[in-house]
Each structure stands twice: as structure tokens, then as C-alpha cells.
PDB file of C-alpha atoms in Angstrom:
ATOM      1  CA  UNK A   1      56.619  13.292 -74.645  1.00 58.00           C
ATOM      2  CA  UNK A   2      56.307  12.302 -71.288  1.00 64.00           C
ATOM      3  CA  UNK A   3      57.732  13.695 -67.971  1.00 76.00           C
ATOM      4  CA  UNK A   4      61.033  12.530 -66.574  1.00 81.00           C
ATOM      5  CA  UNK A   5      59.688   9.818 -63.997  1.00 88.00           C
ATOM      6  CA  UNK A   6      56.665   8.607 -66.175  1.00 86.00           C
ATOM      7  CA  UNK A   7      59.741   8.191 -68.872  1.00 87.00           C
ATOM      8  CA  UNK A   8      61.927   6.275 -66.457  1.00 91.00           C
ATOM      9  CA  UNK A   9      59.229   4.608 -65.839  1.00 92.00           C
ATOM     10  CA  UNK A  10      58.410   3.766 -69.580  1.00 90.00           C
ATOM     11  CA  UNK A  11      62.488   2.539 -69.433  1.00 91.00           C
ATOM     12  CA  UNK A  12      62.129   0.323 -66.715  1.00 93.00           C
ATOM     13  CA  UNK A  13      59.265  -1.609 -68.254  1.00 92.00           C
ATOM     14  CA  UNK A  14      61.113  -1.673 -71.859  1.00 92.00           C
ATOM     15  CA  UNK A  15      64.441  -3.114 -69.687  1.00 90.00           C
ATOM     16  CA  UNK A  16      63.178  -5.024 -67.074  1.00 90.00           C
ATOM     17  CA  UNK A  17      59.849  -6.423 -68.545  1.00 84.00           C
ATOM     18  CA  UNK A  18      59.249  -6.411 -72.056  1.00 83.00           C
ATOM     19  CA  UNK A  19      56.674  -8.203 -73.458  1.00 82.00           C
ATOM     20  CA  UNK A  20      54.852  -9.011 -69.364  1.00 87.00           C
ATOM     21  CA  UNK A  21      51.409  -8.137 -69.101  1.00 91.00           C
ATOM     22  CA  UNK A  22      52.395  -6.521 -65.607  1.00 93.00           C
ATOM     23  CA  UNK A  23      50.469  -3.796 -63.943  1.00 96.00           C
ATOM     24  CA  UNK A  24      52.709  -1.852 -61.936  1.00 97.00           C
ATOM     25  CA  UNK A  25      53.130   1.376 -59.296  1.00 97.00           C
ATOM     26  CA  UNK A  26      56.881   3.066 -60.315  1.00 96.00           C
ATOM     27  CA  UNK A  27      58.461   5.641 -57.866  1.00 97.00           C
ATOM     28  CA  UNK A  28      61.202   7.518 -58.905  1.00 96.00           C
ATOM     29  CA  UNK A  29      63.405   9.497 -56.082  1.00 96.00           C
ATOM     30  CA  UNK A  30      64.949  12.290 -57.745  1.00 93.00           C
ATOM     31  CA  UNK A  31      65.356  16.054 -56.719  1.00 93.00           C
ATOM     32  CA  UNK A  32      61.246  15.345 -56.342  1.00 95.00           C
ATOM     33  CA  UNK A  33      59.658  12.096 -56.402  1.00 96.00           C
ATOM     34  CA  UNK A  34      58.001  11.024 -58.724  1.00 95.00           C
ATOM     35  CA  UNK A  35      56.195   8.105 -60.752  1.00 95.00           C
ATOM     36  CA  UNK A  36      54.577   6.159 -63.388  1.00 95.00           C
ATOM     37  CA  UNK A  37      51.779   3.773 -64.042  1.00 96.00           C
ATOM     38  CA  UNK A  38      51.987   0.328 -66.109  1.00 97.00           C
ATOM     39  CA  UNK A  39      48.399  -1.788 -66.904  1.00 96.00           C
ATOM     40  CA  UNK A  40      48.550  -4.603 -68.250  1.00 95.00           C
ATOM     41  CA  UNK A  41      52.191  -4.268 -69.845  1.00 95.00           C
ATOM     42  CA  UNK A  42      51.491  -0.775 -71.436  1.00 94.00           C
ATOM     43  CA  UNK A  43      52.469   2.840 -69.778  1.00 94.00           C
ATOM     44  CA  UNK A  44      49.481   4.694 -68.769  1.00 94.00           C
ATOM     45  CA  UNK A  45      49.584   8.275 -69.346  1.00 90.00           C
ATOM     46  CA  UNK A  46      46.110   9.102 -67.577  1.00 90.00           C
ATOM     47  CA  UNK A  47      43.770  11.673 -68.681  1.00 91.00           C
ATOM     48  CA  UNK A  48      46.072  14.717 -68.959  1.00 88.00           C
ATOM     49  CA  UNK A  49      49.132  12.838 -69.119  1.00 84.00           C
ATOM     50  CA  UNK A  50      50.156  12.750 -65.564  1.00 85.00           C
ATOM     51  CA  UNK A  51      48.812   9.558 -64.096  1.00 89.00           C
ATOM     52  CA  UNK A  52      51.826   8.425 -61.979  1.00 91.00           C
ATOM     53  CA  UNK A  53      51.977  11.591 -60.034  1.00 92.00           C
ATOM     54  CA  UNK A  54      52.691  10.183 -56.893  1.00 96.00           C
ATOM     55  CA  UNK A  55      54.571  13.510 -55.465  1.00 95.00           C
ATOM     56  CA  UNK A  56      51.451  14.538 -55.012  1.00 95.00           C
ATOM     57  CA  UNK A  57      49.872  11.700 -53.062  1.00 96.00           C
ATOM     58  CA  UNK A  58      48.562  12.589 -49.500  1.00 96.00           C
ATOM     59  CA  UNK A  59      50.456  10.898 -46.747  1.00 95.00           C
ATOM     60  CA  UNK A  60      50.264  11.599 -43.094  1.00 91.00           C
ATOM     61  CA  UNK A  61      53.138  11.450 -40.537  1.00 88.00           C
ATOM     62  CA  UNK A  62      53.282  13.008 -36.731  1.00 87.00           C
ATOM     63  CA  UNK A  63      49.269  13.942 -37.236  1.00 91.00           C
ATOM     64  CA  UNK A  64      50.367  16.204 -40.271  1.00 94.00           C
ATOM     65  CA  UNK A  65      48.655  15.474 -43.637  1.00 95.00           C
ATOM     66  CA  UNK A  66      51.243  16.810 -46.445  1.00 96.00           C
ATOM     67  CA  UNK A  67      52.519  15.647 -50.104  1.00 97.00           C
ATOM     68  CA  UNK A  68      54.469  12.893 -50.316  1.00 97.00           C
ATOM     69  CA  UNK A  69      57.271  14.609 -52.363  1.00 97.00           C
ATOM     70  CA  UNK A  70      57.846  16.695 -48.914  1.00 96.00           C
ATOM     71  CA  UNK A  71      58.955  13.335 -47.343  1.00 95.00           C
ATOM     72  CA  UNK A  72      60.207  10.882 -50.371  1.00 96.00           C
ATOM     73  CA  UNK A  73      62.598  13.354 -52.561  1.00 96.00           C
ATOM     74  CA  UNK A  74      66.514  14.366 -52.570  1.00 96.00           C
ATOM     75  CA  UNK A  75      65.565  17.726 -51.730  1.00 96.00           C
ATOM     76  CA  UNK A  76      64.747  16.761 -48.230  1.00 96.00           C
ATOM     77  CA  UNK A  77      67.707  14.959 -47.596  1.00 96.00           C
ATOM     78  CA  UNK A  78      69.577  18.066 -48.748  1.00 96.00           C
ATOM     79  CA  UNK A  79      67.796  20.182 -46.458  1.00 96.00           C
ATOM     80  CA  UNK A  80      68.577  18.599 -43.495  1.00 96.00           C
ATOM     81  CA  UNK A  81      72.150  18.140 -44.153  1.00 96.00           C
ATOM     82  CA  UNK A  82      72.518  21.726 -44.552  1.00 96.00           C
ATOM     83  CA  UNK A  83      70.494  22.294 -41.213  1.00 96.00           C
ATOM     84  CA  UNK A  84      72.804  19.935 -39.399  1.00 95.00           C
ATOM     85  CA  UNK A  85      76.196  22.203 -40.890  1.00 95.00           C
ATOM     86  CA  UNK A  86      76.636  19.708 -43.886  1.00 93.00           C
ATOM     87  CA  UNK A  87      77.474  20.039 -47.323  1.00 92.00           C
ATOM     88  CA  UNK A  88      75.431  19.252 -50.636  1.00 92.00           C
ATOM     89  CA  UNK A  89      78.918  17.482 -52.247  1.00 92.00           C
ATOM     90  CA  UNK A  90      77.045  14.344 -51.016  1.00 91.00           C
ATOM     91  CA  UNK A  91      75.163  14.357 -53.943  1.00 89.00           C
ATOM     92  CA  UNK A  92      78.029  13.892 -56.636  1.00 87.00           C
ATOM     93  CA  UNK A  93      78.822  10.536 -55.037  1.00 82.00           C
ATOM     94  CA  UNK A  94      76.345   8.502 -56.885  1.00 81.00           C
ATOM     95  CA  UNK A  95      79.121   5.266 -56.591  1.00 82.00           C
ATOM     96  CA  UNK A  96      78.901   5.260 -52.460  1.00 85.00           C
ATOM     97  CA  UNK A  97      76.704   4.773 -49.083  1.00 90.00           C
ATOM     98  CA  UNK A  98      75.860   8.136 -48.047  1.00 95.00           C
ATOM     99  CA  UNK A  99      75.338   6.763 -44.346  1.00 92.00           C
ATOM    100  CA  UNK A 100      78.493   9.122 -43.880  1.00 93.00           C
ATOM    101  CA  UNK A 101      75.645  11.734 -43.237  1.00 94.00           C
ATOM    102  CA  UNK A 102      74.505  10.600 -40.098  1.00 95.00           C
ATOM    103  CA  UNK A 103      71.423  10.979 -38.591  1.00 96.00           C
ATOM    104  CA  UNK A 104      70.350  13.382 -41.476  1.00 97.00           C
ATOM    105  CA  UNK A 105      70.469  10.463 -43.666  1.00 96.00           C
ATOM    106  CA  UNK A 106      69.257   7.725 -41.074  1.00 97.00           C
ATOM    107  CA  UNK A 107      66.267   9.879 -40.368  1.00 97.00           C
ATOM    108  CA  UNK A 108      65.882  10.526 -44.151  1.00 97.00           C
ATOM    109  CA  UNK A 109      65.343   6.956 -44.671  1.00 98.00           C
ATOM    110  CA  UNK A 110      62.922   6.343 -42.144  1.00 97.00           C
ATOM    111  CA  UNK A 111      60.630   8.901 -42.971  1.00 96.00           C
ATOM    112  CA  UNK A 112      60.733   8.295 -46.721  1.00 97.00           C
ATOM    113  CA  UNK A 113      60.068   4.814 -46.119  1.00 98.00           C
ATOM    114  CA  UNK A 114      56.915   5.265 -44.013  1.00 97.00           C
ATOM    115  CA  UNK A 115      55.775   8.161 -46.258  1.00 97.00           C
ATOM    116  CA  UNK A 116      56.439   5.529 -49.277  1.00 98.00           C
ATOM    117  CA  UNK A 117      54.731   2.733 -47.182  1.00 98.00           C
ATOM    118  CA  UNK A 118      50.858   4.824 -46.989  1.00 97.00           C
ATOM    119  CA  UNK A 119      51.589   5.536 -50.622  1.00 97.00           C
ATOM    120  CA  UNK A 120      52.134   2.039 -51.980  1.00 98.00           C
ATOM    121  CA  UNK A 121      49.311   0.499 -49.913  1.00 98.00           C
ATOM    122  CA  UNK A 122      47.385   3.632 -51.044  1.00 97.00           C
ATOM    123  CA  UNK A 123      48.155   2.434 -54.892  1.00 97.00           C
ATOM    124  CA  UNK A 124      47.623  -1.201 -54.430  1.00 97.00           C
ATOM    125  CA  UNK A 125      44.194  -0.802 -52.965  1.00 97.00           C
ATOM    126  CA  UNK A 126      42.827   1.232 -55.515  1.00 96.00           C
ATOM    127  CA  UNK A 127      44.497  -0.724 -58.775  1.00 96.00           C
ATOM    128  CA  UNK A 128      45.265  -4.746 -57.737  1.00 96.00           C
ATOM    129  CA  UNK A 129      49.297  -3.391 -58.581  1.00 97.00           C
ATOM    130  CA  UNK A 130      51.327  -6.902 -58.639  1.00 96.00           C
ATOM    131  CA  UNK A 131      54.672  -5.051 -58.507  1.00 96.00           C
ATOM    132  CA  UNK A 132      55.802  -1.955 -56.983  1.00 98.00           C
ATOM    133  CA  UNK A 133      58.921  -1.055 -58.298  1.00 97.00           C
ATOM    134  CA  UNK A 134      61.345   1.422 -56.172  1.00 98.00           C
ATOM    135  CA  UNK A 135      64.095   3.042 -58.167  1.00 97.00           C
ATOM    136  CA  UNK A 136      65.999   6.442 -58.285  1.00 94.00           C
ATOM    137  CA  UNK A 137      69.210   8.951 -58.948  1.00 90.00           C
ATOM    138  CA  UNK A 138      70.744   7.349 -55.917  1.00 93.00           C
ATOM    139  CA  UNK A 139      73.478   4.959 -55.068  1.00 94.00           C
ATOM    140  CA  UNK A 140      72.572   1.645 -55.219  1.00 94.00           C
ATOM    141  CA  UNK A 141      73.412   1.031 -51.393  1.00 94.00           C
ATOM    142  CA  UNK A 142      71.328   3.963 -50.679  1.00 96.00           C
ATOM    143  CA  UNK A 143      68.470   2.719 -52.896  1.00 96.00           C
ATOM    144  CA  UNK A 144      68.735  -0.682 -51.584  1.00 96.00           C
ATOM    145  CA  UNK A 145      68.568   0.743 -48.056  1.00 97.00           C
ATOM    146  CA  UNK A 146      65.543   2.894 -48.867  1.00 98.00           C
ATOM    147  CA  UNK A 147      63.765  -0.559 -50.433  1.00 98.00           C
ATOM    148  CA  UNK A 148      64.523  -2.606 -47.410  1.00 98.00           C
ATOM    149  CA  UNK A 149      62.890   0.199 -44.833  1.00 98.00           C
ATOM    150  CA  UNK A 150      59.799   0.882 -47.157  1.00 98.00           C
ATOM    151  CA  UNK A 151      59.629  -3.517 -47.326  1.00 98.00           C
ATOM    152  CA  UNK A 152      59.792  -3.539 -43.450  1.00 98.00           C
ATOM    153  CA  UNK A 153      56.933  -0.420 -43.003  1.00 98.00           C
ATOM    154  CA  UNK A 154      54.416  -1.967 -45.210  1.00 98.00           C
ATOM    155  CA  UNK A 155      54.847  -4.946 -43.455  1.00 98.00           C
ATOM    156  CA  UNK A 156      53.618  -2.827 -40.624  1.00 97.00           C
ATOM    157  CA  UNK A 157      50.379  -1.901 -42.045  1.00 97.00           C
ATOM    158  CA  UNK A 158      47.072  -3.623 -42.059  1.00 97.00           C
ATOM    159  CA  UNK A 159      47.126  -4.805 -45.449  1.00 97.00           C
ATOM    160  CA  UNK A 160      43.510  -6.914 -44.787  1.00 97.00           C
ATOM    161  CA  UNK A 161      41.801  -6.949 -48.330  1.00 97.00           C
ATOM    162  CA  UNK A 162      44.212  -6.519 -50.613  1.00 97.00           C
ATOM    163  CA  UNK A 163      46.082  -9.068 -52.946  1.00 96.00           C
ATOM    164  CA  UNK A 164      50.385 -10.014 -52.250  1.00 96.00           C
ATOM    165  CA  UNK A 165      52.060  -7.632 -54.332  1.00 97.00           C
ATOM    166  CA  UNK A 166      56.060  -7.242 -54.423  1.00 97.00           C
ATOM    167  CA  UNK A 167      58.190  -4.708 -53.942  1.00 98.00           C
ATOM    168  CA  UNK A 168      61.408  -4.225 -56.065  1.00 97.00           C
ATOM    169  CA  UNK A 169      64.517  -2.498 -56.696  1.00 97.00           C
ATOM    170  CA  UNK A 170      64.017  -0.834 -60.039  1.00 95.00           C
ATOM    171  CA  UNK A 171      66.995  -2.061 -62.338  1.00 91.00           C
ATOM    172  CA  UNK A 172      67.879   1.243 -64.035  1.00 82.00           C
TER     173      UNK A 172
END
């Protein structure tokens, strides 16, 4: 039994590395972010089972210390389409760009991706992660969008001290 993004997680090793002795971070963007843990080519489950918890990882943005799932999850997005006189239909495209939304969307992005940015460098400086792997209930442009943004704000961040590591697309 595991939850749904430490099980996606488990999936994306089985797929996209079987048999590496990989240690890697795993975000999933869902309705809530979440995540999963791989050392040394196995899942880690943690203590309690809920290693990988990365919703609740501490990020600050704007001064304000908050959980990350408040920044990196489809519930956001959702929120501030509504705000802005939108629709949730959005949501059953999973085959298209949802830059249709605007600056909902466009602000979406950037904010995830700096929230995921503190998070990843967070990860990789307390376990030497090799890969950080980005994946989610999105549409591939949007996932590949999200990717590129959280790529470009790490890059933006002192990363003094800590090993390369790689960010990637998640395959599922």
C-alpha cells in the first residue's frame, strides 16, 4: 500500500529505470502535489510510510513562509481561474496547452516553478539526489512548460556545495 504519488513514483522507477541504482527526488502535480523517494534503485517508504511528502515542504515566496502544495498543485491553478471569471472545464483537456488561460496559467507556472526550485535544492542538499524527476496529471505541453521554468529557477539559486544533479520530465 502506498499513497498515490509515492505509487507513481514506485511506477516511474519500474518504467523508466529498472534495474539503476538511482537515488532520486519524484514530484507529482496532481489536485495536491506530491512525491516519492528512490535510494539506491529501491522506493523508500520512510519511517511511517510517508517519506516523499514534499506537499509539505516549507518554501518561501513574497517574505511568506507556507507549504509547498499551496504553490505547486492543480488546485491553485483552479483557484485562480475561477477568481479571474474562468471555468474548471480546463481540466478535462489533458491532450492540450492550457496557455488558453492566460495570465492565471502564466502566473501559475511561475510561482510553481520557484516554489519547486527551493524544494529541489532543499532535497538535493540534504540526500546527494542525482535525478529529480518532474511529472504529473497534466498535459504534456503544460508539464514540459512547468519543467523548463523550474530548470531556469534553480539555475537561479546558489547551488555552491552541492553535486550536478538533473532534472527530468517524468515519462508516465
Amino acid at each position: 500500500m502506498a499513497n498515490d504519488a509515492t505509487a507513481a513514483c514506485g511506477a516511474e522507477l519500474a518504467h523508466s529505470y529498472r534495474g539503476s541504482a538511482i537515488d532520486m527526488l519524484y514530484f507529482f502535480i496532481g489536485a495536491f502535489i506530491g512525491g516519492g523517494v528512490v535510494l539506491n534503485g529501491a522506493l523508500h517508504h520512510g519511517r511511517t510510510g510517508n517519506a516523499g511528502a514534499v506537499g509539505s515542504m516549507p518554501v518561501t515566496q513574497g517574505g511568506r513562509t507556507s507549504q509547498l502544495i499551496h504553490h505547486a498543485s492543480l488546485i491553485t491553478l483552479e483557484k485562480a481561474v475561477v477568481k479571474a471569471g474562468g471555468t474548471t472545464a480546463f481540466l478535462e483537456k489533458l491532450d492540450e496547452d492550457w496557455s488558453f488561460l492566460g495570465q492565471p496559467y502564466e502566473d501559475w507556472v511561475e510561482r510553481m516553478a520557484e516554489a519547486l526550485a527551493t524544494a529541489i535544492v532543499a532535497g538535493v542538499s540534504i540526500i546527494d539526489f542525482e535525478h529529480v524527476c518532474i511529472d504529473g496529471a497534466l498535459p504534456r505541453p503544460v508539464l514540459a512548460r512547468i519543467v523548463e521554468r523550474t530548470r531556469a529557477a534553480v539555475a537561479a539559486i546558489d547551488l555552491q556545495g552541492l553535486s550536478d544533479f538533473e532534472i527530468r520530465t517524468g515519462a508516465l
